């Protein structure tokens, strides 16, 4: 048995899709365990370039079954459109399976997301969500009024559940927004019809995953978002509504923690964040602009410009602790070429004190001054290197310092967006 979880270790968009695509070439199962179409995972393989939102990034390997597991939230309209887009490009989705237990995103969830963001904006507390209805769908799940994929297969039962939900939503949505909703009959017909389209692919995925693990297959768990967006451990309230962290891979799939072998933390060689919330090492200056331009740092889903900052080892140490990383994957090393010096944040100054832990208080976090260590940069184009030893010595030292500061080995690093531009240093399978 070999299992590996791949987790974003910053605020999302670390390049998880790229790593999953690579590792899934030798996997038998790739599983998405949290989030929904708030995610945008890019894959570049030769002249094929795709951005996935809900479908696991293992989809390009027709021999690796792909699972959208119970911890996710599924917008069936988006899922069917994404499947069609792939099929039109000649990529099969016949090997895709969706959990019976995954919760469904309905139009009222998206309206609720919109309404809450507008209300929050008035009080200056906007989260900057992706507006896909993610938070409200997880809220309904926890409130035990959610509707699951299995419910789409029973028309009468679905109508009953929707009728109850519409009463609830009429209480929380403004009249103006509520009026935008389709009628109960329309909602029932539309979602039942989508259920019928997906019927053969809606299954008990926990059993399927456990069977694959018991059969000693290579099983890959694809994190979405990032550890700092985790509802429990991230920069609350500027987080998503799920657990992208390692524990979420167990609850989100129905696989026990004793069955996990590798936990890989993916990070960029710098940090990016899209959406609001504290970001201690953010560079609102020429450095940030340069990195954004070189790396085309604009959101895959919302196309918003991403906020950019120096690599934060305080954050990384915290994230390593809450996930138990067995290795780090450092992406976008190529983007750092050409800087005279590179900075790594090694502590946060609060008044006269320097702390090296991640504070829970978001007010405090937004006031800390990063303490930086400076490392000499490199000028060489590294996009073609095939091994650690081929990197300029300063690039080697940059990676070594990250490993040292986080007490975690570098499992891989990457030097360009293409699948081939990744150097693996740790054997996963
Ligand atoms: P994900 O959400 O974690 O899968 O990441 P995204 O796909 O949203 O964003 C990562 C971006 O960085 C994508 O545009 C990738 O193609 C790109 N990328 C990944 N690794 C590298 C790398 O090593 N170098 C460069 N230049 N770009 C990379
Ligand atoms: P991937 O998987 C980056 C951010 C949003 C917002 C917050 C809450 O591509 O790394 P939500 O819509 O989830 O309620 O928004 O989380 N966010 C992401 N940022 N990458 C993502 O996914 C994200 N998914 C959500 O910008 O700040
Ligand atoms: Mg992304």
Coordinates of C-alpha atoms in Angstrom, one line a residue, residues 11-418:
X11 CA -3.1 30.3 0.9
X12 CA -3.9 28.1 -2.1
X13 CA -2.6 28.1 -5.7
X14 CA 0.8 26.6 -4.7
X15 CA 0.8 24.4 -7.8
X16 CA -1.0 21.3 -6.4
X17 CA -2.6 20.5 -9.7
X18 CA 0.8 20.3 -11.4
X19 CA 2.2 17.9 -8.7
X20 CA -1.0 15.7 -8.7
X21 CA -0.9 15.5 -12.5
X22 CA 2.7 14.3 -12.3
X23 CA 2.3 11.8 -9.4
X24 CA -1.0 10.5 -10.9
X25 CA 0.9 9.2 -13.9
X26 CA 1.9 6.3 -11.7
X27 CA -1.2 6.1 -9.4
X28 CA -4.3 4.0 -9.7
X29 CA -6.6 6.3 -7.9
X30 CA -6.7 10.1 -7.5
X31 CA -9.1 11.6 -4.9
X32 CA -10.3 15.1 -4.3
X33 CA -11.3 15.3 -0.6
X34 CA -12.4 18.9 0.2
X35 CA -13.7 22.1 -1.3
X36 CA -15.6 22.5 -4.6
X37 CA -15.3 24.7 -7.7
X38 CA -13.7 27.5 -5.6
X39 CA -10.5 25.6 -6.6
X40 CA -8.6 26.1 -9.8
X41 CA -5.9 23.6 -10.5
X42 CA -3.7 24.1 -13.6
X43 CA -2.0 21.4 -15.5
X44 CA 0.5 21.9 -18.4
X45 CA 1.7 18.8 -20.2
X46 CA 3.4 19.6 -23.4
X47 CA 1.0 21.6 -25.6
X48 CA -2.0 20.5 -23.4
X49 CA -3.0 23.2 -20.9
X50 CA -6.1 22.7 -18.7
X51 CA -7.5 24.3 -15.6
X52 CA -9.7 22.0 -13.4
X53 CA -12.1 23.2 -10.7
X54 CA -13.7 20.1 -9.3
X55 CA -12.4 17.2 -11.3
X56 CA -9.2 15.6 -9.8
X57 CA -6.0 16.6 -11.5
X58 CA -5.3 12.9 -12.2
X59 CA -7.9 12.9 -15.0
X60 CA -5.3 12.9 -17.8
X61 CA -4.3 9.4 -16.8
X62 CA -7.1 7.2 -18.2
X63 CA -5.9 4.3 -16.1
X64 CA -6.1 6.2 -12.8
X65 CA -9.7 6.2 -11.5
X66 CA -10.6 9.7 -10.2
X67 CA -12.8 10.3 -7.2
X68 CA -14.7 13.3 -6.0
X69 CA -15.1 12.2 -2.4
X70 CA -17.6 12.9 0.4
X71 CA -15.7 15.9 1.9
X72 CA -16.3 18.0 -1.2
X73 CA -19.2 20.1 -2.2
X74 CA -20.4 19.6 -5.8
X75 CA -22.2 22.0 -8.1
X76 CA -23.6 19.5 -10.7
X77 CA -24.0 22.2 -13.3
X78 CA -20.3 23.1 -13.0
X79 CA -19.3 19.4 -12.9
X80 CA -21.2 18.5 -16.1
X81 CA -19.8 21.5 -17.9
X82 CA -16.3 20.6 -16.8
X83 CA -16.8 17.0 -17.9
X84 CA -18.1 18.2 -21.3
X85 CA -15.2 20.6 -21.8
X86 CA -12.7 17.7 -21.1
X87 CA -14.7 15.3 -23.4
X88 CA -14.7 17.9 -26.2
X89 CA -10.9 18.1 -25.9
X90 CA -10.7 14.3 -26.3
X91 CA -10.2 13.6 -22.6
X92 CA -12.3 10.8 -21.2
X93 CA -14.2 11.2 -17.9
X94 CA -15.5 7.7 -17.8
X95 CA -13.1 6.9 -14.9
X96 CA -14.6 9.6 -12.7
X97 CA -16.6 8.6 -9.6
X98 CA -18.6 10.9 -7.3
X99 CA -19.4 10.2 -3.7
X100 CA -23.0 9.5 -2.8
X101 CA -22.3 11.5 0.4
X102 CA -20.9 14.7 -1.2
X103 CA -23.1 17.7 -0.6
X104 CA -24.7 19.6 -3.5
X105 CA -24.4 23.3 -4.2
X106 CA -27.7 24.8 -5.2
X107 CA -28.4 28.3 -6.6
X108 CA -29.6 29.5 -3.2
X109 CA -26.1 28.8 -1.8
X110 CA -24.6 31.1 -4.4
X111 CA -27.1 33.8 -3.6
X112 CA -26.4 33.4 0.1
X113 CA -22.7 33.7 -0.5
X114 CA -23.3 36.9 -2.5
X115 CA -25.6 38.3 0.1
X116 CA -23.2 37.6 3.0
X117 CA -20.2 39.2 1.2
X118 CA -22.3 42.3 0.4
X119 CA -23.3 42.6 4.1
X120 CA -19.7 42.0 5.3
X121 CA -18.4 44.6 2.8
X122 CA -20.6 47.1 4.5
X123 CA -18.9 46.5 7.8
X124 CA -15.4 46.3 6.2
X125 CA -15.1 42.6 6.9
X126 CA -15.4 41.1 3.4
X127 CA -13.7 37.7 3.0
X128 CA -13.3 37.9 -0.7
X129 CA -14.9 34.5 -1.4
X130 CA -15.0 33.0 -4.8
X131 CA -18.8 33.4 -4.8
X132 CA -19.4 29.8 -5.6
X133 CA -21.7 29.0 -2.6
X134 CA -19.0 27.0 -0.8
X135 CA -19.5 28.4 2.7
X136 CA -23.4 28.2 2.7
X137 CA -23.3 24.6 1.4
X138 CA -20.9 23.5 4.2
X139 CA -23.2 25.5 6.6
X140 CA -26.2 23.5 5.5
X141 CA -24.2 20.3 5.9
X142 CA -23.3 21.1 9.5
X143 CA -26.9 22.3 10.1
X144 CA -28.0 18.9 8.9
X145 CA -30.3 20.3 6.2
X146 CA -27.9 19.7 3.3
X147 CA -28.8 17.7 0.2
X148 CA -26.4 15.0 -1.0
X149 CA -25.5 13.6 -4.4
X150 CA -27.5 10.4 -3.5
X151 CA -30.6 12.5 -3.0
X152 CA -30.5 13.7 -6.6
X153 CA -31.5 10.1 -7.6
X154 CA -34.9 10.1 -5.9
X155 CA -37.2 12.7 -7.4
X156 CA -39.9 12.6 -4.7
X157 CA -37.4 12.7 -1.8
X158 CA -35.5 15.5 -3.5
X159 CA -38.6 17.6 -3.9
X160 CA -39.4 17.2 -0.2
X161 CA -35.9 18.2 0.9
X162 CA -35.9 21.1 -1.5
X163 CA -39.3 22.3 -0.3
X164 CA -37.9 22.4 3.3
X165 CA -34.8 24.1 2.2
X166 CA -36.6 26.8 0.3
X167 CA -38.6 27.7 3.4
X168 CA -35.3 28.0 5.3
X169 CA -33.8 30.2 2.5
X170 CA -36.7 32.5 2.3
X171 CA -35.9 33.3 5.9
X172 CA -32.3 34.2 5.2
X173 CA -32.3 35.7 1.7
X174 CA -33.5 39.2 0.9
X175 CA -36.8 39.2 -1.0
X176 CA -34.9 40.6 -4.0
X177 CA -32.5 37.6 -4.1
X178 CA -35.0 35.0 -3.2
X179 CA -37.1 36.0 -6.2
X180 CA -34.2 35.1 -8.5
X181 CA -34.5 31.5 -7.5
X182 CA -36.2 29.0 -9.8
X183 CA -39.5 27.4 -8.5
X184 CA -39.5 24.2 -6.4
X185 CA -40.7 22.3 -9.4
X186 CA -38.0 23.7 -11.7
X187 CA -35.3 23.1 -9.2
X188 CA -36.5 19.5 -8.6
X189 CA -36.7 18.7 -12.4
X190 CA -33.3 20.3 -13.2
X191 CA -31.4 18.7 -10.4
X192 CA -33.1 15.3 -10.8
X193 CA -32.2 15.4 -14.5
X194 CA -28.5 16.1 -13.7
X195 CA -28.6 13.3 -11.1
X196 CA -29.8 11.0 -14.0
X197 CA -26.9 12.1 -16.2
X198 CA -24.4 11.3 -13.4
X199 CA -26.2 8.3 -12.0
X200 CA -23.7 5.6 -13.1
X201 CA -20.9 7.6 -11.6
X202 CA -22.4 8.3 -8.1
X203 CA -21.0 5.6 -5.8
X204 CA -19.9 4.6 -2.3
X205 CA -16.4 6.0 -2.7
X206 CA -15.2 5.2 0.8
X207 CA -15.4 1.5 0.0
X208 CA -13.8 2.0 -3.4
X209 CA -10.9 3.9 -1.8
X210 CA -10.4 1.4 1.0
X211 CA -10.5 -1.5 -1.5
X212 CA -7.8 0.2 -3.6
X213 CA -5.6 0.8 -0.5
X214 CA -6.1 -2.9 0.6
X215 CA -5.1 -4.0 -2.9
X216 CA -1.8 -2.2 -2.4
X217 CA -2.6 0.3 -5.2
X218 CA -1.0 3.8 -5.4
X219 CA -3.6 6.2 -4.0
X220 CA -3.2 10.0 -4.3
X221 CA -5.2 12.5 -2.3
X222 CA -5.5 15.9 -3.9
X223 CA -5.8 18.8 -1.5
X224 CA -7.6 22.0 -2.6
X225 CA -7.1 25.5 -1.2
X226 CA -4.3 25.7 1.3
X227 CA -3.6 25.0 5.0
X228 CA -3.8 28.7 5.8
X229 CA -7.4 28.7 4.4
X230 CA -8.4 25.8 6.7
X231 CA -11.5 26.6 8.8
X232 CA -9.8 25.4 12.0
X233 CA -6.2 26.2 11.5
X234 CA -6.1 29.1 9.0
X235 CA -6.4 32.9 9.3
X236 CA -10.0 32.7 10.5
X237 CA -12.4 34.3 9.5
X238 CA -10.5 34.9 6.2
X239 CA -10.6 31.2 5.3
X240 CA -12.7 28.7 3.3
X241 CA -15.3 26.6 5.1
X242 CA -13.6 23.2 4.9
X243 CA -10.5 21.3 6.1
X244 CA -7.9 21.2 3.4
X245 CA -5.3 20.0 6.0
X246 CA -4.2 16.4 6.4
X247 CA -7.0 15.4 8.8
X248 CA -9.5 16.5 6.1
X249 CA -8.2 13.8 3.8
X250 CA -9.4 11.2 6.3
X251 CA -12.8 12.6 7.2
X252 CA -13.3 13.8 3.6
X253 CA -12.8 10.3 2.2
X254 CA -13.6 7.7 4.9
X255 CA -10.0 6.4 5.0
X256 CA -8.3 5.9 8.4
X257 CA -5.2 7.9 9.4
X258 CA -3.1 4.7 9.8
X259 CA -3.4 4.2 6.1
X260 CA -1.6 7.3 5.1
X261 CA 2.1 7.0 4.1
X262 CA 3.2 10.4 2.7
X263 CA 2.0 13.9 3.4
X264 CA 3.5 16.4 1.0
X265 CA 3.3 20.1 1.6
X266 CA 3.3 22.1 -1.7
X267 CA 4.5 25.7 -1.5
X268 CA 5.7 28.3 -3.9
X269 CA 9.3 29.7 -3.5
X270 CA 7.4 32.9 -2.5
X271 CA 3.9 33.3 -1.2
X272 CA 0.7 34.3 -3.0
X273 CA -2.8 35.0 -1.6
X274 CA -6.1 35.9 -3.4
X275 CA -8.9 37.3 -1.3
X276 CA -8.8 39.3 1.9
X277 CA -7.0 38.7 5.2
X278 CA -3.7 39.1 6.9
X279 CA -0.5 38.4 4.9
X280 CA 2.6 39.3 7.0
X281 CA 5.2 39.1 4.2
X282 CA 3.1 40.8 1.5
X283 CA 5.1 43.0 -0.9
X284 CA 2.8 45.8 -2.2
X285 CA 5.7 47.3 -4.3
X286 CA 8.0 46.6 -7.2
X287 CA 9.0 43.2 -5.9
X288 CA 5.4 42.0 -5.7
X289 CA 4.6 43.5 -9.1
X290 CA 7.7 41.9 -10.7
X291 CA 6.8 38.4 -9.3
X292 CA 3.2 38.8 -10.4
X293 CA 4.2 39.7 -13.9
X294 CA 6.8 36.9 -14.3
X295 CA 4.6 34.2 -12.8
X296 CA 1.3 35.5 -14.3
X297 CA -0.2 35.5 -10.8
X298 CA -3.9 36.0 -11.5
X299 CA -6.6 33.8 -10.1
X300 CA -7.5 30.7 -12.1
X301 CA -11.2 30.9 -11.0
X302 CA -11.9 34.6 -10.4
X303 CA -9.0 36.1 -12.4
X304 CA -8.2 38.5 -9.5
X305 CA -4.6 39.7 -9.3
X306 CA -2.9 37.6 -6.6
X307 CA -1.2 39.3 -3.6
X308 CA 2.5 38.4 -3.5
X309 CA 5.1 38.2 -0.7
X310 CA 8.4 36.7 0.4
X311 CA 8.6 33.1 1.6
X312 CA 7.4 32.8 5.1
X313 CA 9.2 30.2 7.2
X314 CA 7.1 31.0 10.4
X315 CA 4.0 30.1 8.5
X316 CA 5.6 27.1 6.9
X317 CA 6.8 25.7 10.3
X318 CA 3.3 26.1 11.7
X319 CA 1.7 24.4 8.6
X320 CA 4.3 21.6 8.8
X321 CA 3.3 21.0 12.4
X322 CA -0.5 20.9 11.8
X323 CA -0.1 18.5 8.8
X324 CA 2.8 16.3 9.8
X325 CA 4.5 16.8 6.4
X326 CA 6.9 14.0 5.3
X327 CA 8.3 16.2 2.5
X328 CA 8.0 19.7 0.9
X329 CA 7.5 20.5 -2.7
X330 CA 8.8 23.9 -3.6
X331 CA 7.3 25.2 -6.9
X332 CA 8.2 28.3 -9.0
X333 CA 11.9 28.3 -8.2
X334 CA 12.4 29.6 -11.7
X335 CA 10.4 32.8 -10.8
X336 CA 13.1 33.7 -8.3
X337 CA 15.9 33.9 -10.9
X338 CA 17.2 37.4 -11.3
X339 CA 16.8 38.8 -7.7
X340 CA 20.0 40.0 -6.2
X341 CA 18.8 38.9 -2.7
X342 CA 16.0 36.8 -1.6
X343 CA 14.3 37.2 1.8
X344 CA 12.9 34.5 4.0
X345 CA 10.8 35.5 7.0
X346 CA 12.1 33.8 10.2
X347 CA 10.2 35.6 12.9
X348 CA 7.4 38.1 13.6
X349 CA 8.2 41.2 15.6
X350 CA 5.4 42.3 17.9
X351 CA 6.4 45.4 19.8
X352 CA 9.9 44.6 21.2
X353 CA 9.3 40.9 21.1
X354 CA 10.0 38.5 18.2
X355 CA 7.7 35.5 18.1
X356 CA 8.3 32.4 16.0
X357 CA 4.8 30.9 16.3
X358 CA 1.7 31.6 14.2
X359 CA -0.7 33.8 16.3
X360 CA -4.4 32.9 16.3
X361 CA -5.4 36.6 16.7
X362 CA -5.9 38.0 13.2
X363 CA -5.7 41.5 14.5
X364 CA -2.3 40.8 15.9
X365 CA -1.2 39.0 12.8
X366 CA -2.1 42.0 10.7
X367 CA 0.2 44.1 12.8
X368 CA 3.4 42.0 13.0
X369 CA 6.5 43.1 11.3
X370 CA 8.4 40.3 9.6
X371 CA 12.0 39.6 10.5
X372 CA 13.9 38.6 7.4
X373 CA 17.0 36.6 6.7
X374 CA 18.6 37.6 3.4
X375 CA 20.1 35.1 1.1
X376 CA 22.0 35.8 -2.1
X377 CA 20.0 35.2 -5.3
X378 CA 21.0 33.8 -8.7
X379 CA 20.8 35.1 -12.3
X380 CA 20.8 31.8 -14.2
X381 CA 17.8 30.5 -16.2
X382 CA 17.0 27.3 -14.3
X383 CA 14.0 26.2 -16.3
X384 CA 15.9 23.3 -17.9
X385 CA 17.7 21.8 -14.9
X386 CA 17.2 18.1 -14.3
X387 CA 18.6 17.6 -10.9
X388 CA 19.4 19.4 -7.6
X389 CA 23.1 19.4 -8.4
X390 CA 22.5 21.3 -11.6
X391 CA 20.9 24.3 -9.7
X392 CA 23.2 27.3 -9.1
X393 CA 24.7 27.0 -5.6
X394 CA 22.6 29.9 -4.3
X395 CA 19.4 28.2 -5.4
X396 CA 20.5 25.0 -3.7
X397 CA 21.2 27.0 -0.5
X398 CA 17.8 28.6 -0.7
X399 CA 16.1 25.2 -0.8
X400 CA 18.4 23.8 1.9
X401 CA 17.6 26.7 4.2
X402 CA 13.8 26.2 3.7
X403 CA 14.3 22.5 4.7
X404 CA 16.4 23.5 7.7
X405 CA 14.0 26.1 9.0
X406 CA 11.0 23.7 8.7
X407 CA 12.9 20.6 9.7
X408 CA 11.4 18.8 6.7
X409 CA 13.1 17.4 3.6
X410 CA 12.5 18.7 0.2
X411 CA 10.6 16.0 -1.7
X412 CA 10.6 17.9 -5.0
X413 CA 11.1 21.3 -6.6
X414 CA 9.8 22.7 -9.8
X415 CA 11.3 25.1 -12.3
X416 CA 8.4 25.8 -14.7
X417 CA 4.7 25.1 -15.2
X418 CA 5.2 22.0 -17.4

